[in-house]
Each structure stands twice: as structure tokens, then as C-alpha cells.
Coordinates of C-alpha atoms in Angstrom, one line a residue:
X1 CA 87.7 71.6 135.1
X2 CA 84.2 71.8 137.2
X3 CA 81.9 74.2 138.0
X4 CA 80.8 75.8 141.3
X5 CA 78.8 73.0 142.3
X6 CA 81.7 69.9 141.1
X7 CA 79.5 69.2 138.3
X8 CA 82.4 68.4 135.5
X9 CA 82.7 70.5 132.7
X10 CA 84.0 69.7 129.5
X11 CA 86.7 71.1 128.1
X12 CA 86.8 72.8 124.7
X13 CA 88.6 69.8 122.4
X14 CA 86.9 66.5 124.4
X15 CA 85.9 64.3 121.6
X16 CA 88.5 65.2 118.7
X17 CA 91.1 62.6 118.3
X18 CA 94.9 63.5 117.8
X19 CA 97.7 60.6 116.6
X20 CA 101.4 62.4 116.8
X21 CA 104.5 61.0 115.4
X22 CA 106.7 63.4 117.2
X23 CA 109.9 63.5 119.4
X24 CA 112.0 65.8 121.1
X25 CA 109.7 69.4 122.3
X26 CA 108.2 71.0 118.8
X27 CA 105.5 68.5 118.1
X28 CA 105.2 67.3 121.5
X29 CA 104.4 70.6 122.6
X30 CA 101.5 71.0 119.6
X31 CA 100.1 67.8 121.2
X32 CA 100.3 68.9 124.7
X33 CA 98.7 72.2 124.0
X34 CA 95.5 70.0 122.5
X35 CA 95.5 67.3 124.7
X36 CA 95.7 70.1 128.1
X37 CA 92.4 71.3 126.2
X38 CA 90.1 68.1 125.9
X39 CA 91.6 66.4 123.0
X40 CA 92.4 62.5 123.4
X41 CA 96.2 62.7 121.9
X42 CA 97.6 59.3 121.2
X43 CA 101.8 59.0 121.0
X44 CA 102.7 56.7 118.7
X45 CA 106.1 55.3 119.7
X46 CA 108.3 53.2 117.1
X47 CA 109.7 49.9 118.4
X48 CA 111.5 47.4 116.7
X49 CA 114.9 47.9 114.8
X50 CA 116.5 48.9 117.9
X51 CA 114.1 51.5 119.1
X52 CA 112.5 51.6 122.1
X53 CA 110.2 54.6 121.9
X54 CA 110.7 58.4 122.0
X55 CA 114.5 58.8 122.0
X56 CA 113.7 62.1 124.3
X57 CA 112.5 59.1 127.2
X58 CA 116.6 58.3 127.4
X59 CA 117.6 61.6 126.8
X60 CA 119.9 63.0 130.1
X61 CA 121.3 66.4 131.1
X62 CA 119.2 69.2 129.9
X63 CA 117.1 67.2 127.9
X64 CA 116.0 64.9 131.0
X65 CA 112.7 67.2 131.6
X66 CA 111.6 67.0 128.1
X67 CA 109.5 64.2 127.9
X68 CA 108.0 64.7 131.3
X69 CA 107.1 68.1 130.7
X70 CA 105.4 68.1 126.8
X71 CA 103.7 64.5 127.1
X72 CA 101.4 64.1 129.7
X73 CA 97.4 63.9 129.0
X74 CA 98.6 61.4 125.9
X75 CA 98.7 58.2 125.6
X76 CA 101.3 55.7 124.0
X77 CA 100.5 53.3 121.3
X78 CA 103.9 51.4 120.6
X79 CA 104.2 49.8 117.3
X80 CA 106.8 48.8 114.8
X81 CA 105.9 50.6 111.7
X82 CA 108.4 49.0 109.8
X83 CA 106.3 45.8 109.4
X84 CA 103.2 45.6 107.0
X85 CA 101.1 44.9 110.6
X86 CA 102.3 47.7 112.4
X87 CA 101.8 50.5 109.0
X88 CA 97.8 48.6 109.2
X89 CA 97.2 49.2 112.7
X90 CA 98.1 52.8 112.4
X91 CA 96.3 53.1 109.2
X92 CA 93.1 52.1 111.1
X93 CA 93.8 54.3 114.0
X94 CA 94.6 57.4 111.5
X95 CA 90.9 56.7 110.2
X96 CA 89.4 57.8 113.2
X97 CA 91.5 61.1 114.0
X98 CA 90.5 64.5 113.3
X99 CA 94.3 65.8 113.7
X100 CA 97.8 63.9 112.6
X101 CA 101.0 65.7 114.0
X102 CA 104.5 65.1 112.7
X103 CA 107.8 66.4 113.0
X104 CA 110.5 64.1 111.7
X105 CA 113.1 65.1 108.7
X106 CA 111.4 66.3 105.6
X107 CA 110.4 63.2 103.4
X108 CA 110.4 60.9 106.7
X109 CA 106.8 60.8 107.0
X110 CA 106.3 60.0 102.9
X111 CA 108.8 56.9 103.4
X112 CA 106.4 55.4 105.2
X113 CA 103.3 56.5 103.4
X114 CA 101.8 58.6 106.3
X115 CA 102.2 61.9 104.4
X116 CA 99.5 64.1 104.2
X117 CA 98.8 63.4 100.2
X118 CA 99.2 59.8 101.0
X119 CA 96.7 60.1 104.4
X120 CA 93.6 62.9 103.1
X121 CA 92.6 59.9 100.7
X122 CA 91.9 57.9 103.3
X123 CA 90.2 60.2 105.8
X124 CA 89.3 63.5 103.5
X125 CA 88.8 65.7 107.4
X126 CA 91.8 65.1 108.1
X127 CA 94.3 67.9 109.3
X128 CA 97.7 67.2 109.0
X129 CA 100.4 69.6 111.4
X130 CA 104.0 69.3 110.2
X131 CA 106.4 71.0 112.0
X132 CA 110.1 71.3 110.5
X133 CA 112.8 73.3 110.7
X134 CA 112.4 75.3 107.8
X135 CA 109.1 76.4 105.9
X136 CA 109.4 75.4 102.2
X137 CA 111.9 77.1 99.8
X138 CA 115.2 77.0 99.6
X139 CA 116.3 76.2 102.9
X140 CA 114.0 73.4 103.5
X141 CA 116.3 70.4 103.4
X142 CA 118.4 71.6 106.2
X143 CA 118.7 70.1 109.4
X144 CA 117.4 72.7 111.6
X145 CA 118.0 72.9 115.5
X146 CA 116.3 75.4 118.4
X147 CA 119.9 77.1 118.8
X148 CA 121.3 76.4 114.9
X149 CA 118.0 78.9 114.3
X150 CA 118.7 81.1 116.7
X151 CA 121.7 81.6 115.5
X152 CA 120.8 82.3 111.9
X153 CA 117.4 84.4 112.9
X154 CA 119.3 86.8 114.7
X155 CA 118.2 86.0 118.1
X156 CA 121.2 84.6 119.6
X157 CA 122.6 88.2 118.3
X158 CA 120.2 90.3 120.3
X159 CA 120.6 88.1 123.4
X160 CA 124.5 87.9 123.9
X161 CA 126.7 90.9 124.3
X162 CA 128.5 92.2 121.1
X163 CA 130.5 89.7 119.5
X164 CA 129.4 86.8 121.7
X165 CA 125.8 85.6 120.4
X166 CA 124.0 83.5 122.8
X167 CA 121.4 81.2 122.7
X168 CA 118.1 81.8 124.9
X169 CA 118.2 79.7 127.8
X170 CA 115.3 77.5 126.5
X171 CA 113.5 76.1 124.0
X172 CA 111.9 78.8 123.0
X173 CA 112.0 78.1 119.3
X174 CA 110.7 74.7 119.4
X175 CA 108.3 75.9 122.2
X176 CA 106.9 78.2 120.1
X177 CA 106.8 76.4 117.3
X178 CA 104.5 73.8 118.7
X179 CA 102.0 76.3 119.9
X180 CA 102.0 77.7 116.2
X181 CA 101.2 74.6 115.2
X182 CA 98.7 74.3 117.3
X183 CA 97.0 77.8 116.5
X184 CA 97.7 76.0 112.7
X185 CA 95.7 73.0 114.0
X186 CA 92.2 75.0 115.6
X187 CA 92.6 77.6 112.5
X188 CA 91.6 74.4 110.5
X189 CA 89.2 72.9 112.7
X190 CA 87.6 75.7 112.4
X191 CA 87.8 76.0 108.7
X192 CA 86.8 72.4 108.5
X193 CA 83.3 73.5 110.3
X194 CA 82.3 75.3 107.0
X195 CA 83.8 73.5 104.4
X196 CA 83.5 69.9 105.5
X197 CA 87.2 68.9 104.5
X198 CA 90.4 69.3 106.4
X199 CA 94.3 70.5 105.4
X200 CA 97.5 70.4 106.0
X201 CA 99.0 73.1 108.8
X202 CA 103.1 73.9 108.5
X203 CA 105.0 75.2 111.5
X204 CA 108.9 76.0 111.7
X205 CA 111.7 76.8 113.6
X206 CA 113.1 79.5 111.3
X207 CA 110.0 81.5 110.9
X208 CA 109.1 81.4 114.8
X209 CA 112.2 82.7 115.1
X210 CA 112.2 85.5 112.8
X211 CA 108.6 86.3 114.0
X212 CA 110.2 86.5 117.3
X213 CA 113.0 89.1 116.3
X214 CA 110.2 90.6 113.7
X215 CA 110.6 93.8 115.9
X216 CA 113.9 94.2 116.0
X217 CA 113.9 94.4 112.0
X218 CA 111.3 96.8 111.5
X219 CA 113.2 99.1 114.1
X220 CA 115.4 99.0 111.7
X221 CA 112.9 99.4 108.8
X222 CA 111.4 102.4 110.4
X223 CA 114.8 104.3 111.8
X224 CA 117.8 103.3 109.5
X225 CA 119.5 102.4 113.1
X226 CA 120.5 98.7 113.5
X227 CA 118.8 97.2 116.9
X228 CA 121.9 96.7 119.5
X229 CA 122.1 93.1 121.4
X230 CA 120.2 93.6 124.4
X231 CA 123.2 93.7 126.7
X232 CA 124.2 96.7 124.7
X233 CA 121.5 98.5 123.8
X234 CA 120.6 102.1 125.0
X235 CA 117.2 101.5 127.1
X236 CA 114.3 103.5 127.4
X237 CA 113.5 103.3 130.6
X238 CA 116.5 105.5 133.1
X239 CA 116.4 102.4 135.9
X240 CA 115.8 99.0 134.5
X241 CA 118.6 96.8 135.9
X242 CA 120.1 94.3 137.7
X243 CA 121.4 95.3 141.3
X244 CA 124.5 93.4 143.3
X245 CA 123.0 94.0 146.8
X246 CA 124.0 92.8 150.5
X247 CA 125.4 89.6 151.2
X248 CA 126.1 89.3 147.5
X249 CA 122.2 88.9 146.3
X250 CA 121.2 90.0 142.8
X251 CA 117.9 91.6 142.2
X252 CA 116.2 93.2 139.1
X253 CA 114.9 96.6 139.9
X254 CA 112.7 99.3 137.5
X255 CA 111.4 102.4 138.1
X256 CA 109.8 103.4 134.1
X257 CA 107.7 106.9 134.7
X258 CA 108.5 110.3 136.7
X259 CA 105.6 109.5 138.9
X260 CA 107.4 105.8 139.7
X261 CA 110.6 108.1 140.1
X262 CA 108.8 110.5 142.5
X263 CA 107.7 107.1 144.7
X264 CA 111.0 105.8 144.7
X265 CA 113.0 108.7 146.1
X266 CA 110.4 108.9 148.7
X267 CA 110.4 105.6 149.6
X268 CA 114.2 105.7 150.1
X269 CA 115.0 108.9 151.4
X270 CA 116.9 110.0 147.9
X271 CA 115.7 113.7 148.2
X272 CA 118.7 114.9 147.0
X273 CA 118.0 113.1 143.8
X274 CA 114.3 113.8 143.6
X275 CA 115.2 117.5 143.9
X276 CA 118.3 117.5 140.7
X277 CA 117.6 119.4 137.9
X278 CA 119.4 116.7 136.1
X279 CA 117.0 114.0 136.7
X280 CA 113.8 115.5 136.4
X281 CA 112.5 113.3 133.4
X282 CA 113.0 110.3 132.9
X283 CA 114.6 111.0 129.7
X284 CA 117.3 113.5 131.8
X285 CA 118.1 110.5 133.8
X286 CA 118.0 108.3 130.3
X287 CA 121.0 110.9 129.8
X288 CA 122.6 110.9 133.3
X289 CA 123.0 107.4 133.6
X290 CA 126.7 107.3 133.2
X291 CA 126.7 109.0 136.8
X292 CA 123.3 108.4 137.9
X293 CA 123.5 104.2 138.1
X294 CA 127.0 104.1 140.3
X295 CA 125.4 106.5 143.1
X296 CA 122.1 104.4 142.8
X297 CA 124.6 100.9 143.0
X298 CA 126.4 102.2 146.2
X299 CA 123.0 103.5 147.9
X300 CA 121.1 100.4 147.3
X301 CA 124.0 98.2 148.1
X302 CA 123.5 97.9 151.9
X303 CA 119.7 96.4 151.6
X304 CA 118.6 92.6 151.2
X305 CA 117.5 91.5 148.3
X306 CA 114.2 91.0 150.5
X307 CA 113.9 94.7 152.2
X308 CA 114.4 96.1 148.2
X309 CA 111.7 94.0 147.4
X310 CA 109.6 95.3 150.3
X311 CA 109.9 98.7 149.2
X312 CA 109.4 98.3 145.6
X313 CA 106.5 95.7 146.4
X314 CA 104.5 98.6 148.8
X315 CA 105.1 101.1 146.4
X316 CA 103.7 99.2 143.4
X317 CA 107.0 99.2 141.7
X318 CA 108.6 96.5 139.5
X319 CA 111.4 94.3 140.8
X320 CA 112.3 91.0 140.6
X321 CA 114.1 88.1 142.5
X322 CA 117.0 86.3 140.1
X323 CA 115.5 82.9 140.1
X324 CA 116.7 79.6 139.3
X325 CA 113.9 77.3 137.7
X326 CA 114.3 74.6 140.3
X327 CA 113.2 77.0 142.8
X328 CA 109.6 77.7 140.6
X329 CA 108.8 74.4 142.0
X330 CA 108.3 76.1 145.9
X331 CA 107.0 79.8 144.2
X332 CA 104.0 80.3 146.7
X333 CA 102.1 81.7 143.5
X334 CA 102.6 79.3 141.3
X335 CA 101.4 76.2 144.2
X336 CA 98.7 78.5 145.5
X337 CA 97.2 79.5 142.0
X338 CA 97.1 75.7 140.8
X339 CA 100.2 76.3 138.1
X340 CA 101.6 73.3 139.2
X341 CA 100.1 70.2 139.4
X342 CA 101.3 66.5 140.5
X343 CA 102.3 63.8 137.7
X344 CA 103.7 60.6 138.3
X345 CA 106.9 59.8 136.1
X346 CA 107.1 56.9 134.2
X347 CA 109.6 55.3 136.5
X348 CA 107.2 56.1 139.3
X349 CA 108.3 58.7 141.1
X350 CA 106.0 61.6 141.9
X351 CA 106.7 65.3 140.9
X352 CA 104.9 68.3 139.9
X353 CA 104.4 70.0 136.2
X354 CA 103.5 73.2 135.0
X355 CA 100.1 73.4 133.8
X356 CA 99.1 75.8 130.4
X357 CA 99.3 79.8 131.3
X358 CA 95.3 80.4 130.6
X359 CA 92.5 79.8 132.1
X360 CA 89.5 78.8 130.9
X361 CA 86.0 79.7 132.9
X362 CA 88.4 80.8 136.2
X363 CA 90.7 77.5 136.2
X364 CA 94.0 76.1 135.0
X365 CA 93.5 72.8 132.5
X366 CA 95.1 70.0 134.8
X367 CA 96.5 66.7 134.5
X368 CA 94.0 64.0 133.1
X369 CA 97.0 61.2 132.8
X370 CA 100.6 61.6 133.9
X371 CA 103.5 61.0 131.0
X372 CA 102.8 57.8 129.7
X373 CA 104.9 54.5 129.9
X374 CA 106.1 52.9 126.4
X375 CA 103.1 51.2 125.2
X376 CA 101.0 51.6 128.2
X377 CA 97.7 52.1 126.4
X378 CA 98.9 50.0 123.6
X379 CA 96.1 47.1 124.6
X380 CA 93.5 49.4 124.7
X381 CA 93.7 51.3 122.2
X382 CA 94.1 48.1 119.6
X383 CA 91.0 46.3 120.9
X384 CA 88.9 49.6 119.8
X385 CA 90.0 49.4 116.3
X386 CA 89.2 45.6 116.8
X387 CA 92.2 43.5 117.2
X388 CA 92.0 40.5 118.6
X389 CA 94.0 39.5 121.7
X390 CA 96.0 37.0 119.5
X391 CA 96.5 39.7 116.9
X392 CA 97.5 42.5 120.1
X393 CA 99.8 40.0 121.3
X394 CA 101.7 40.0 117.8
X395 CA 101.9 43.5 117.7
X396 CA 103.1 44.0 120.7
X397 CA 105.5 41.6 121.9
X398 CA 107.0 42.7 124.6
X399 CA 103.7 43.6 126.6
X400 CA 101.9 47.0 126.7
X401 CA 103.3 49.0 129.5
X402 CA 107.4 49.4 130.0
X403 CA 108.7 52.2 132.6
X404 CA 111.3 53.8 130.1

């Protein structure tokens, strides 16, 4: 970020230190969140034994854009923590963070002494985030999964039709999660501005969840009436729906008020609608929807997709194109607004990434470093806790940079 006159500005987390042991999107995403706000966030990547870094760097099909997308602004530190050398050098580098990260199997983490008991004796500011699939009680020793939660918190419910659950088309759980954990993370920083002393922060996939369907239960709480799927349910709002237009195009349209209803029977010459008794609130055409939709379906049918959203967009009402995320990459708001920025893979190639959805002082935290290479800040990061070259060397024996 700058200001007016290019004079940098810092951003809100520069100078706290961050070492994650993460994989996969939850804690990846609690890092990305810090180190998009200042914070220098330092990967640390296990080699040795047959591992070659974060398994999500191999991972194909749709989990190719995970590493890309919740690991840039980090860098890598690769070391094999299985040897006595490799548990010292992170021991050192723990010493100087303010914030560990984790989110391996419960017990992982204690294995190999970098639990937060075994860790706030040896830096008592320490705050430790563990992120897990369940908080702790009795389901805590399950393996948890984004969709294995969703399924069990009633999401995957409310988003299929009756009797066919679905999972969300994204990570929302593990997402979310992360950015809990982060909220966990600057709750504590915060706290450890008054009391000197840090703690340990717990996010989990189960909870997000149930936070995330926390509405849907106390509908139920405060009506007796079980929340339908979403597919199913009986909506509010008389027009709020997807419409198969010309030349086979889908687009979402709404009209949610009598004054919107008033605008859109205007706009499209629907007097004879405007002026029936039947739909004169929007609760009568709640009512008349059976009847209502198939005239408003065989009206709209002859437009674009592009004329419907000329309308609706000169009349202030809501409507949406059905997108496909690979198209986002072209959105002329999204590369005019700076919500994309340009990263350079790890294999090289040159793409763009979506920044945070906030700004701060009128501008969009950016792209310090692109997704790191296995290692590639290994060398550096060593000499600062004052290795030796010999000693670097050792440690990393394969050299400090590889393009997986």
C-alpha cells in the first residue's frame, strides 16, 4: 500500500513474525490472511522420509489452485524435522515468532514436541493457532474433511434438493476456518498487549460449519418449522430466480419490493401485470407464483441474457450473469478495481490471484512475494538465526530453491 504521494505505508501486521506448519487450505488460508496484512509468514515444509514439501504443491484436479492461491506473501523454510538438526533449527526460528500455526491430525504436532505446552516454555508470547476438524469433546479424534463436515453440519442438507445433499462448490469450510483462526490469532495479539503473555487460539471445521447453518437452526428454534433445502424452500421474495433465456443463456433475476415490482413492469411493458389485483404485494405474488413464474419464463424468454441485464442494470434492479470462475479472471471489475493481482507460479509461469476482499486506507493488500518454491528462502532465513554456510549446507542438502 502507499499514500497519495508513493510514500510507502506500512501495513497493519509488518514486524510480527508467523512460522506455519500447515497443508492443504485451513491453515494456509490463516497464514495468507496475516501475511496479506504485513506479517512475515514463514512455511515450513518437511523434507526427508519421502517428502518433498506441502503435498497440496503435487496436488492435481481441483486441488491444483490450492497452493497457488493460499501461499503467496510466505516464504519456505524446508527442513527435515525428523532429525535432531532439523527439530533445533525450528526451535530457534519458533523463538523469534509472535504466532505458530498448525493444522495436522490431533497429537501430530506433540509427536514432535512443537505443541503449544511443549513451545510457550520456550517463548512465554507466544500464540499458538490450531486448526482441526473438530473442537475438543467427543468428536475430536475424527478425521474431519471440508465436505465429511458439511455433511454432518447440515449444510450439504440446505444446499442440495430434498434427498440429494450436496456439498458447496468450495472450500468454504476450511476457508472459513482459516479466517477464524485468524480473527483467533489478532483476538490474542491484542490480548497479549495488556497482559504481556500469549495463548493458544482453536479453529474447526465442524463449528464453522454449524456457525454457518446457525440460522437455519434458530428458524427452527423460533418457529417449530424445519428450514427446507434451499432448492425447496418457499422464498420471500415473489421473483428471485434463475431464468433460461434466448439462445439458451441463463441469468439470475430479482425483483424483492412493490416499488422494484412497479419499475419492472414498466420497464418491460407488463402493464397487464402491474395492474392485477392478484399481484399487488409482493406477498400476493409470493402466493401467485404457481401461475405467475411460467407467464414471467415465456415473456422474458425472447431477450439476451445481455438486453435483461440492461434493463435490470438501468433500473437499479438485481440480476446476475451465471458465471464460471475461470471467466472472474477477465471480470472488468475485478482487473479495474485491483482484485486481481499478477504472481508468478513456482514453475514460472505468470498468472493472476485474487487479492483479500477489504481495503485498508482506499486499497487492496497486494502481492509482496509470489507462492514460494520449496526451500527458496531456506538460506536466508538459516543465516539469520546464525547458521553457518557449512551448517546450511547440512540442512539442506539438496539446495535452497526447487520449482515443485
Amino acid at each position: 500500500m502507499t499514500e497519495p504521494h508513493g510514500t510507502a505505508k506500512p501495513l497493519p501486521y509488518a514486524g510480527l513474525r508467523v512460522v506455519e506448519f500447515t497443508h492443504m487450505v485451513m491453515g494456509p488460508t490463516c497464514g495468507l490472511v496475516l501475511a496479506d496484512l504485513g506479517a512475515e509468514v514463514i512455511k515450513v515444509e518437511p523434507i526427508g522420509h519421502g517428502r518433498a514439501g506441502d503435498a497440496t504443491r503435487q496436488l492435481l484436479g481441483s486441488g491444483a489452485g490450492f497452493f497457488p492461491m493460499f501461499n503467496r506473501n510466505k516464504k519456505s523454510l524446508a527442513l527435515d524435522l525428523q532429525t535432531p538438526q532439523g527439530k533445533e533449527a525450528v526451535l530457534r526460528l519458533i523463538a523469534t515468532a509472535d504466532i505458530v500455526s498448525e493444522n495436522f491430525k490431533p497429537g501430530t504436532m506433540k509427536k514432535l514436541g512443537l505443541d503449544y505446552a511443549s513451545l510457550k516454555a520456550l517463548n512465554p508470547r507466544l500464540i499458538y493457532v490450531s486448526h482441526k476438524g473438530f473442537l475438543p469433546g467427543p468428536y475430536a479424534q475424527r478425521t474431519a474433511l471440508d465436505e465429511v463436515v458439511q455433511m454432518m453440519g447440515g449444510l450439504a442438507y440446505m444446499t442440495g434438493r430434498p434427498g440429494d445433499p450436496l456439498r458447496a462448490g468450495t472450500s468454504i469450510n476450511d476457508i472459513m476456518g482459516g479466517l477464524f483462526g485468524a480473527i483467533g490469532a489478532m483476538a490474542a495479539l491484542s490480548a497479549r498487549e495488556k497482559t504481556g503473555v500469549g495463548q493458544e487460539v482453536q479453529s474447526a471445521l465442524f463449528e464453522n460449519n454449524v456457525f454457518l447453518v446457525a440460522q437455519h437452526m434458530m428458524q427452527y428454534a423460533v418457529t417449530g418449522q424445519a428450514a427446507a433445502p434451499m432448492p425447496a424452500r418457499i422464498s420471500a421474495w415473489a421473483v428471485y430466480d434463475v431464468f433460461k433465456v434466448k439462445d439458451n443463456e441463463q441469468i439470475f433475476l430479482a425483483v424483492v419490493s412493490d416499488t422494484a415490482w412497479a419499475l419492472f413492469c414498466e420497464a418491460f411493458g407488463f402493464a397487464d401485470l402491474q395492474n392485477d389485483a392478484r399481484l399487488r404485494s409482493n406477498n400476493d405474488r409470493v402466493r401467485a407464483r404457481d401461475w405467475m413464474m411460467p407467464v414471467l419464463r415465456e415473456r422474458l424468454a425472447a431477450y439476451s441474457a445481455a438486453e435483461l441485464s440492461a434493463v435490470f442494470e438501468k433500473n437499479a434492479l438485481p440480476f446476475a450473469p451465471i458465471t464460471r470462475p475461470q471467466d472472474l479472471l477477465d471480470d472488468p471489475h475485478l482487473n479495474a478495481t485491483g482484485g486481481l493481482a499478477a504472481i508468478t507460479l513456482p514453475d514460472g509461469r505468470q498468472t493472476k490471484t485474487v487479492l483479500l476482499p477489504l481495503t485498508l486506507d482506499g486499497a487492496r493488500p497486494g502481492v509482496r512475494l509470489s507462492p514460494p518454491r520449496l526451500g527458496e528462502h531456506s538460506t536466508e532465513l538459516l543465516a539469520e538465526l546464525g547458521y553457518s554456510t557449512t551448517e546450511i549446507e547440512a540442512l539442506c542438502p539438496h539446495g535452497p530453491a526447487q520449482t515443485t
